[in-house]
Short mmCIF file of C-alpha atoms in Angstrom, two decimals:
data_model
loop_
_atom_site.label_atom_id
_atom_site.label_comp_id
_atom_site.label_asym_id
_atom_site.label_seq_id
_atom_site.Cartn_x
_atom_site.Cartn_y
_atom_site.Cartn_z
CA UNK W 8 45.47 156.00 55.94
CA UNK W 9 47.03 156.89 59.28
CA UNK W 10 48.45 153.37 59.84
CA UNK W 11 50.01 153.55 56.37
CA UNK W 12 51.62 156.84 57.31
CA UNK W 13 52.84 155.27 60.53
CA UNK W 14 54.35 152.44 58.52
CA UNK W 15 56.23 154.93 56.35
CA UNK W 16 57.39 156.90 59.39
CA UNK W 17 58.67 153.71 61.01
CA UNK W 18 60.38 152.68 57.78
CA UNK W 19 62.13 156.04 57.54
CA UNK W 20 63.12 155.87 61.19
CA UNK W 21 64.56 152.38 60.76
CA UNK W 22 66.46 153.40 57.65
CA UNK W 23 67.86 156.71 58.81
CA UNK W 24 68.38 156.23 62.53
CA UNK W 25 70.47 153.09 62.03
CA UNK W 26 69.24 151.27 65.11
CA UNK W 27 71.85 148.77 66.25
CA UNK W 28 70.39 145.28 66.11
CA UNK W 29 72.11 143.04 68.68
CA UNK W 30 74.13 140.33 67.02
CA UNK W 31 72.24 137.62 68.91
CA UNK W 32 68.95 138.76 67.40
CA UNK W 33 70.15 139.00 63.81
CA UNK W 34 69.36 135.38 62.82
CA UNK W 35 65.72 136.02 63.72
CA UNK W 36 65.34 139.18 61.66
CA UNK W 37 64.46 137.56 58.32
CA UNK W 38 61.83 135.39 59.96
CA UNK W 39 60.49 138.39 61.89
CA UNK W 40 60.19 140.31 58.64
CA UNK W 41 58.22 137.51 56.98
CA UNK W 42 55.96 137.22 60.02
CA UNK W 43 55.38 140.97 60.07
CA UNK W 44 54.55 140.96 56.37
CA UNK W 45 52.08 138.15 56.96
CA UNK W 46 50.37 140.16 59.71
CA UNK W 47 50.29 143.30 57.56
CA UNK W 48 48.73 141.56 54.56
CA UNK W 49 46.30 139.71 56.82
CA UNK W 50 45.24 143.02 58.35
CA UNK W 51 44.89 144.63 54.96
CA UNK W 52 42.68 141.82 53.78
CA UNK W 53 40.57 142.11 56.92
CA UNK W 54 40.13 145.82 56.28
CA UNK W 55 38.90 145.11 52.77
CA UNK W 56 36.65 142.33 54.05
CA UNK W 57 35.19 144.80 56.54
CA UNK W 58 36.05 142.74 59.59
CA UNK W 59 39.24 144.45 60.74
CA UNK W 60 39.92 144.44 64.45
CA UNK W 61 42.90 146.29 65.85
CA UNK W 62 43.36 144.01 68.83
CA UNK W 63 43.39 140.92 66.66
CA UNK W 64 45.86 142.59 64.34
CA UNK W 65 48.26 143.55 67.11
CA UNK W 66 48.06 140.18 68.80
CA UNK W 67 48.50 138.32 65.51
CA UNK W 68 51.53 140.41 64.61
CA UNK W 69 53.21 139.94 67.98
CA UNK W 70 52.43 136.23 68.20
CA UNK W 71 53.59 135.68 64.62
CA UNK W 72 56.93 137.30 65.29
CA UNK W 73 57.43 135.63 68.65
CA UNK W 74 56.45 132.15 67.47
CA UNK W 75 58.49 132.40 64.29
CA UNK W 76 61.50 133.56 66.26
CA UNK W 77 60.99 130.80 68.80
CA UNK W 78 60.82 128.14 66.11
CA UNK W 79 64.06 129.36 64.60
CA UNK W 80 65.67 129.52 68.04
CA UNK W 81 64.53 125.98 68.80
CA UNK W 82 65.80 124.81 65.42
CA UNK W 83 69.17 126.39 66.10
CA UNK W 84 69.38 124.62 69.43
CA UNK W 85 68.48 121.30 67.82
CA UNK W 86 70.78 121.79 64.88
CA UNK W 87 68.02 122.01 62.27
CA UNK W 88 67.68 125.79 62.26
CA UNK W 89 67.82 126.21 58.52
CA UNK W 90 65.21 123.52 57.87
CA UNK W 91 62.79 124.98 60.38
CA UNK W 92 63.41 128.46 58.97
CA UNK W 93 62.51 127.10 55.55
CA UNK W 94 59.33 125.61 56.99
CA UNK W 95 58.30 128.91 58.56
CA UNK W 96 59.04 130.79 55.36
CA UNK W 97 57.00 128.32 53.29
CA UNK W 98 53.95 128.47 55.56
CA UNK W 99 54.00 132.23 55.96
CA UNK W 100 54.78 132.70 52.29
CA UNK W 101 51.75 130.71 51.22
CA UNK W 102 49.59 132.76 53.58
CA UNK W 103 51.02 136.00 52.24
CA UNK W 104 50.33 134.98 48.65
CA UNK W 105 46.77 133.87 49.41
CA UNK W 106 46.06 137.10 51.29
CA UNK W 107 47.52 139.17 48.47
CA UNK W 108 45.36 137.24 45.98
CA UNK W 109 42.30 138.07 48.07
CA UNK W 110 43.31 141.73 48.31
CA UNK W 111 43.79 141.77 44.56
CA UNK W 112 40.26 140.41 44.08
CA UNK W 113 38.94 143.19 46.29
CA UNK W 114 40.85 145.98 44.63
CA UNK W 115 40.83 145.03 40.96
CA UNK W 116 37.81 142.73 40.93
CA UNK W 117 39.94 140.24 39.07
CA UNK P 14 36.88 123.00 45.66
CA UNK P 15 36.22 119.44 44.70
CA UNK P 16 37.97 118.27 47.83
CA UNK P 17 34.74 118.90 49.71
CA UNK P 18 32.88 116.13 47.85
CA UNK P 19 31.90 112.85 49.45
CA UNK P 20 34.75 110.52 50.31
CA UNK P 21 37.21 113.42 50.50
CA UNK P 22 39.91 111.85 48.34
CA UNK P 23 42.39 114.46 49.50
CA UNK P 24 42.26 113.81 53.19
CA UNK P 25 45.99 113.80 53.38
CA UNK P 26 46.02 117.30 51.96
CA UNK P 27 43.91 118.89 54.68
CA UNK P 28 46.74 120.94 56.01
CA UNK P 29 47.47 122.47 52.64
CA UNK P 30 43.86 123.00 51.64
CA UNK P 31 43.22 124.60 55.01
CA UNK P 32 46.08 126.94 54.45
CA UNK P 33 45.11 127.75 50.87
CA UNK P 34 41.42 128.21 51.44
CA UNK P 35 41.41 130.10 54.68
CA UNK P 36 44.64 131.94 55.06
CA UNK P 37 43.06 134.79 57.00
CA UNK P 38 43.42 134.58 60.74
CA UNK P 39 40.09 133.14 61.99
CA UNK P 40 40.40 135.57 64.90
CA UNK P 41 39.24 138.39 62.66
CA UNK P 42 35.99 136.65 61.79
CA UNK P 43 35.41 135.62 65.40
CA UNK P 44 36.02 139.13 66.70
CA UNK P 45 33.76 140.63 64.05
CA UNK P 46 31.01 138.19 64.98
CA UNK P 47 31.40 139.08 68.65
CA UNK P 48 31.20 142.79 67.92
CA UNK P 49 28.17 142.39 65.69
CA UNK P 50 26.33 140.35 68.31
CA UNK P 51 26.87 143.15 70.84
CA UNK P 52 25.53 145.72 68.39
CA UNK P 53 28.76 147.33 67.23
CA UNK P 54 29.99 147.61 63.61
CA UNK P 55 32.00 144.59 62.48
CA UNK P 56 35.20 146.52 61.84
CA UNK P 57 37.00 148.71 64.33
CA UNK P 58 38.38 152.09 63.46
CA UNK P 59 41.69 152.24 61.64
CA UNK P 60 42.84 155.19 63.69
CA UNK P 61 43.33 153.65 67.10
CA UNK P 62 46.64 154.51 68.79
CA UNK P 63 47.67 150.87 69.23
CA UNK P 64 47.36 150.33 65.51
CA UNK P 65 49.47 153.37 64.71
CA UNK P 66 52.13 152.36 67.21
CA UNK P 67 52.28 148.83 65.81
CA UNK P 68 52.43 150.20 62.28
CA UNK P 69 55.41 152.37 63.23
CA UNK P 70 56.97 149.36 64.91
CA UNK P 71 56.55 147.19 61.82
CA UNK P 72 58.02 149.88 59.62
CA UNK P 73 60.99 150.25 61.93
CA UNK P 74 61.45 146.48 61.93
CA UNK P 75 61.48 146.37 58.13
CA UNK P 76 63.86 149.28 57.85
CA UNK P 77 66.20 148.06 60.54
CA UNK P 78 66.40 144.56 59.14
CA UNK P 79 66.98 145.89 55.65
CA UNK P 80 70.05 147.64 57.01
CA UNK P 81 71.17 144.96 59.45
CA UNK P 82 70.89 142.08 57.01
CA UNK P 83 72.77 143.91 54.32
CA UNK P 84 75.52 144.77 56.77
CA UNK P 85 77.36 141.41 57.05
CA UNK P 86 78.34 141.38 53.39
CA UNK P 87 79.55 144.94 53.52
CA UNK P 88 81.32 144.46 56.84
CA UNK P 89 83.63 141.77 55.47
CA UNK P 90 84.13 143.36 52.09
CA UNK P 91 84.70 146.75 53.66
CA UNK P 92 87.83 145.57 55.41
CA UNK P 93 89.08 144.01 52.22
CA UNK P 94 88.36 147.13 50.19
CA UNK P 95 90.09 149.18 52.84
CA UNK P 96 93.18 146.98 52.70
CA UNK P 97 93.26 147.05 48.89
CA UNK P 98 92.96 150.82 48.92
CA UNK P 99 95.80 151.12 51.39
CA UNK P 100 98.00 148.78 49.39
CA UNK P 101 97.29 150.71 46.22
CA UNK P 102 97.96 154.03 47.91
CA UNK P 103 101.26 152.77 49.30
CA UNK P 104 102.25 151.36 45.94
CA UNK P 105 101.41 154.62 44.16
CA UNK P 106 103.42 156.48 46.78
CA UNK P 107 106.37 154.14 46.25
CA UNK P 108 106.13 154.59 42.49
CA UNK P 109 106.08 158.35 42.85
CA UNK P 110 109.11 158.22 45.14
CA UNK P 111 110.91 155.98 42.67
CA UNK P 112 110.25 158.44 39.89
CA UNK P 113 111.52 161.22 42.12
CA UNK P 114 114.70 159.23 42.80
CA UNK P 115 115.07 158.70 39.07
CA UNK P 116 114.94 162.38 38.27
CA UNK P 117 117.20 163.28 41.17
CA UNK P 118 119.69 160.66 40.11
CA UNK P 119 119.87 162.01 36.58
CA UNK P 120 120.44 165.44 38.09
CA UNK P 121 123.20 164.05 40.25
CA UNK P 122 124.73 162.30 37.28
CA UNK P 123 124.79 165.42 35.15
CA UNK P 124 126.19 167.41 38.04
CA UNK P 125 128.80 164.73 38.62
CA UNK P 126 129.77 164.66 34.99
CA UNK P 127 129.99 168.44 34.93
CA UNK P 128 132.14 168.51 38.05
CA UNK P 129 134.44 165.80 36.77
CA UNK P 130 134.87 167.42 33.37
CA UNK P 131 135.46 170.74 35.07
CA UNK P 132 138.34 169.11 36.89
CA UNK P 133 139.34 167.49 33.62
CA UNK P 134 139.27 164.04 35.15
CA UNK P 135 137.72 162.25 32.23
CA UNK P 136 139.22 159.02 33.40
CA UNK P 137 137.15 159.15 36.57
CA UNK P 138 134.04 160.03 34.62
CA UNK P 139 134.35 157.06 32.31
CA UNK P 140 135.22 154.81 35.24
CA UNK P 141 132.13 156.03 37.02
CA UNK P 142 129.82 155.41 34.11
CA UNK P 143 131.31 151.95 33.65
CA UNK P 144 130.76 151.09 37.29
CA UNK P 145 127.23 152.48 37.17
CA UNK P 146 126.52 150.27 34.23
CA UNK P 147 127.74 147.22 36.07
CA UNK P 148 126.04 148.10 39.32
CA UNK P 149 122.79 148.46 37.46
CA UNK P 150 121.80 151.95 38.44
CA UNK P 151 121.29 153.20 34.90
CA UNK P 152 119.09 151.75 32.19
CA UNK P 153 120.91 150.00 29.42
CA UNK P 154 119.95 149.13 25.89
CA UNK P 155 121.54 146.66 23.61
CA UNK P 156 121.17 143.42 21.71
CA UNK P 157 120.07 140.45 23.73
CA UNK P 158 117.35 137.93 24.34
CA UNK P 159 113.85 138.10 25.78
CA UNK P 160 112.83 134.98 27.63
CA UNK P 161 109.17 134.61 28.53
CA UNK P 162 108.38 132.01 31.17
CA UNK P 163 104.81 131.27 32.17
CA UNK P 164 102.82 128.74 34.15
CA UNK P 165 101.54 125.63 32.45
CA UNK P 166 98.05 125.90 30.95
CA UNK P 167 95.57 125.46 33.79
CA UNK P 168 94.64 121.91 34.62
CA UNK P 169 91.14 120.51 34.65
CA UNK P 170 90.39 120.84 38.35
CA UNK P 171 91.10 124.26 39.72
CA UNK P 172 91.16 124.64 43.48
CA UNK P 173 87.91 125.96 44.89
CA UNK P 174 88.34 129.61 45.87
CA UNK P 175 87.15 129.04 49.41
CA UNK P 176 89.31 125.98 49.97
CA UNK P 177 91.59 126.15 52.95
CA UNK P 178 95.10 126.43 51.52
CA UNK P 179 96.44 124.31 54.36
CA UNK P 180 94.30 121.35 53.42
CA UNK P 181 94.97 121.57 49.72
CA UNK P 182 97.58 118.92 49.24
CA UNK P 183 100.19 118.77 46.57
CA UNK P 184 101.69 121.93 45.15
CA UNK P 185 100.63 122.93 41.69
CA UNK P 186 103.31 121.31 39.56
CA UNK P 187 102.70 123.55 36.59
CA UNK P 188 103.48 126.79 38.38
CA UNK P 189 106.71 128.64 37.96
CA UNK P 190 108.36 129.01 41.36
CA UNK P 191 111.12 131.30 42.54
CA UNK P 192 113.70 128.50 42.34
CA UNK P 193 113.00 128.06 38.62
CA UNK P 194 113.60 131.73 37.96
CA UNK P 195 116.77 131.65 40.05
CA UNK P 196 118.21 128.77 38.06
CA UNK P 197 117.20 130.27 34.72
CA UNK P 198 118.65 133.68 35.61
CA UNK P 199 121.87 132.14 36.85
CA UNK P 200 122.05 130.26 33.58
CA UNK P 201 121.73 133.53 31.72
CA UNK P 202 124.51 135.14 33.78
CA UNK P 203 126.57 132.06 33.07
CA UNK P 204 125.92 132.40 29.37
CA UNK P 205 127.42 135.88 29.41
CA UNK P 206 124.52 138.20 30.01
CA UNK P 207 125.59 141.67 30.99
CA UNK P 208 122.36 143.01 32.40
CA UNK P 209 119.12 141.22 33.28
CA UNK P 210 115.71 142.40 34.34
CA UNK P 211 112.57 140.45 35.20
CA UNK P 212 109.26 142.15 34.46
CA UNK P 213 111.03 145.48 34.50
CA UNK P 214 112.95 144.91 37.73
CA UNK P 215 116.69 145.17 37.24
CA UNK P 216 118.64 142.35 38.78
CA UNK P 217 121.53 144.04 40.51
CA UNK P 218 124.03 142.33 42.73
CA UNK P 219 121.72 143.05 45.63
CA UNK P 220 118.40 141.93 44.14
CA UNK P 221 117.19 138.55 45.30
CA UNK P 222 114.62 136.30 43.68
CA UNK P 223 112.63 134.93 46.58
CA UNK P 224 109.33 133.28 47.19
CA UNK P 225 106.80 134.50 49.69
CA UNK P 226 104.06 131.92 49.85
CA UNK P 227 102.89 131.44 46.29
CA UNK P 228 104.21 134.79 45.11
CA UNK P 229 107.60 135.38 43.55
CA UNK P 230 109.42 138.45 44.79
CA UNK P 231 112.20 140.19 42.98
CA UNK P 232 113.86 142.76 45.16
CA UNK P 233 110.90 142.45 47.55
CA UNK P 234 108.39 143.39 44.88
CA UNK P 235 105.88 140.78 43.79
CA UNK P 236 105.78 139.62 40.20
CA UNK P 237 102.77 138.62 38.20
CA UNK P 238 102.94 136.07 35.45
CA UNK P 239 104.06 135.88 32.71
CA UNK P 240 107.67 136.38 33.73
CA UNK P 241 109.52 138.30 31.05
CA UNK P 242 113.28 138.14 31.46
CA UNK P 243 115.22 140.68 29.45
CA UNK P 244 118.91 139.91 29.15
CA UNK P 245 121.49 141.94 27.32
CA UNK P 246 124.48 140.15 25.93
CA UNK P 247 126.15 139.00 22.78
CA UNK P 248 123.18 138.06 20.59
CA UNK P 249 125.14 135.36 18.84
CA UNK P 250 126.41 133.46 21.85
CA UNK P 251 123.96 134.31 24.61
CA UNK P 252 121.07 132.21 23.36
CA UNK P 253 123.30 129.35 22.26
CA UNK P 254 125.28 129.19 25.47
CA UNK P 255 122.16 129.46 27.58
CA UNK P 256 120.62 126.56 25.72
CA UNK P 257 123.74 124.52 26.47
CA UNK P 258 124.30 125.28 30.13
CA UNK P 259 122.48 124.15 33.25
CA UNK P 260 119.89 126.97 33.14
CA UNK P 261 118.85 126.14 29.62
CA UNK P 262 118.59 122.43 30.26
CA UNK P 263 116.63 123.14 33.43
CA UNK P 264 114.16 125.24 31.45
CA UNK P 265 113.98 122.49 28.85
CA UNK P 266 113.12 119.91 31.50
CA UNK P 267 110.49 122.26 32.98
CA UNK P 268 108.97 122.55 29.54
CA UNK P 269 108.91 118.86 28.80
CA UNK P 270 107.99 117.59 32.26
CA UNK P 271 105.62 120.22 33.61
CA UNK P 272 104.35 121.94 30.47
CA UNK P 273 105.73 125.24 31.72
CA UNK P 274 105.93 127.64 28.84
CA UNK P 275 109.32 129.12 28.03
CA UNK P 276 109.90 131.08 24.89
CA UNK P 277 113.23 132.67 24.00
CA UNK P 278 113.80 135.14 21.21
CA UNK P 279 116.79 137.11 20.05
CA UNK P 280 116.28 140.81 19.62
CA UNK P 281 118.59 143.47 18.31
CA UNK P 282 117.49 145.95 20.93
CA UNK P 283 116.53 145.01 24.46
CA UNK P 284 115.92 147.60 27.13
CA UNK P 285 116.89 146.78 30.70
CA UNK P 286 115.76 149.48 33.13
CA UNK P 287 118.02 150.76 35.87
CA UNK P 288 117.50 150.10 39.53
CA UNK P 289 117.15 153.56 41.01
CA UNK P 290 116.90 152.64 44.66
CA UNK P 291 120.43 151.45 45.16
CA UNK P 292 121.90 153.47 47.97
CA UNK P 293 125.44 154.13 49.00
CA UNK P 294 126.56 151.32 51.28
CA UNK P 295 130.27 151.70 51.55
CA UNK P 296 132.35 154.77 50.85
CA UNK P 297 136.01 155.28 51.58
CA UNK P 298 137.55 158.71 51.63
CA UNK P 299 140.31 159.19 49.11
CA UNK P 300 143.39 159.00 51.25
CA UNK P 301 145.76 160.78 48.94
CA UNK P 302 144.89 163.43 46.49
CA UNK P 303 144.51 161.84 43.12
CA UNK P 304 147.03 163.43 40.87
CA UNK P 305 147.00 161.22 37.89
CA UNK P 306 143.89 161.59 35.74
CA UNK P 307 144.04 157.90 34.96
CA UNK P 308 143.82 156.73 38.54
CA UNK P 309 141.77 153.60 38.42
CA UNK P 310 143.30 151.64 41.26
CA UNK P 311 141.08 150.18 43.96
CA UNK P 312 142.04 152.60 46.78
CA UNK P 313 140.99 155.54 44.71
CA UNK P 314 137.44 154.38 44.37
CA UNK P 315 135.37 157.50 43.83
CA UNK P 316 133.11 158.14 46.75
CA UNK P 317 130.07 158.46 44.57
CA UNK P 318 130.06 155.03 43.02
CA UNK P 319 127.23 152.97 44.29
CA UNK P 320 127.56 149.46 45.58
CA UNK P 321 130.89 147.67 45.71
CA UNK P 322 132.65 147.03 42.49
CA UNK P 323 132.43 143.34 43.15
CA UNK P 324 129.17 143.55 41.27
CA UNK P 325 130.94 142.43 38.17
CA UNK P 326 132.91 139.72 39.88
CA UNK P 327 130.15 137.75 41.57
CA UNK P 328 127.53 137.60 38.95
CA UNK P 329 125.18 135.22 40.61
CA UNK P 330 121.75 135.89 41.90
CA UNK P 331 121.23 135.29 45.57
CA UNK P 332 119.30 132.26 46.54
CA UNK P 333 116.53 132.59 49.00
CA UNK P 334 117.47 131.90 52.60
#
C-alpha cells in the first residue's frame, strides 16, 4: 500500500512541479517509461506470487532503464535508433502483457 | 506447452517461448529461494524505504515524461497560435480604426457641406463631391457588372503540405495571379468603368494590385479567392467593350487555356465601397480669395479634396514593381 502511495506522490510531483527534462535525455524518456512499467508490473506479479524482493525490484528497475536507454543511445549512434527502439518496445511490451496476464489470474482467478 | 515434447519442433522459437512462458525476472525466484534456505520468509516487506523511494522515483518519471513528451507538439503549435492571435488582433484593430475613419469622414463631409452651404458656395460643394467620387473616398452605387474570377478546379496531384516550397517546381498554372487581375482591371477601366472594387477593396488611383509570394495584395491587404470585381459603368457598353478589348480577350484566353473560372454578369445595382484611408497628400493654399461661386479652375483647388485630381485622368492600375 505504501509503495502505491509513493507512486501517486511521485506522479503528482512530476505533473505539478514541471521538472525540466534536459533536451538530450528526451529521446530516452519513452523507453525509460516502458522499462519502468515493465519493472512495476514484474514487481506486482512477484508480490502476488509471494516472492517479492525489494532489492531485486530496485535493481531490475534501474538496470531496465539504463539498458533500454543505452540500447537507444547506441542505435542513435549507429543510425538505427528507431529500429532498436522498436525492438526494446516489443520485448518489454510482451513482458508487460504476460505479467499483467499473470496478475489478472491472481486477482480475478480467470 | 506442446513445445516441450520430444524433438522440440519449435527450437527456433526458443527466444519467444522463453519470453512468453517466463516473463518474470528469474532474480525474484532465486532471491526467494535464497531467503527461504536461510530461514526467512520468501517475500520481503513492502514497506522498506528503498522501495518507497523507487516508487516515488517511478511516479515522477511517469509524470515528467507525460509532460515532457507532450511538450514538443505544443511548443511548435504555441508559436503558431501566438502569431495567428497577434495577426487577428492587429487585423481587428485595423478594422476598428477603419470604421472610426469612416464615421469621422462622414462627420467631416457633413460639416464641410454645412460650411460650404453657409457660405453659399454650392459650386464648390458639388465640385467637392464630384472629386470625392472620382478619388474613391465615398461609396458609390450604380449599374454595372460583377466579374467573378477564380482558380481552376484543383488538379489531381495537390502539393504535399510539408513539401518545401523551394523544391516544388513549376508554378500552379491554374491559379489566378496578380498580373491577371491587373490586366483584367485595366481592361475594365478601358471599357469605361467609373469605379472598381475587388473583394470590397476600392481601387483608387493609389491602390496597387501586387503579388507577395502566392498571395495577391490589393492596397497591401491580402485577398482570398474567389476574386469578385465590382465595376460600375454603363451597363450596356461596359460588358460589351470589356469583352472586346485586351482585358476581355486575356480573360478569355485564361479561361480556355488554364481553366480559370471567370463569370461576368450585368447588374442594375452594384455597390462599390469607398476607400476611407486616403489621406491628404498635397494641398495648396488658395492664393486669392475666391469671389466667384463658380470657381472651378485648377488653382482654386479646395484644400480639403483628397488626392490629386489626376485620378480621373490616369485611370490605370499600377503595375507591381
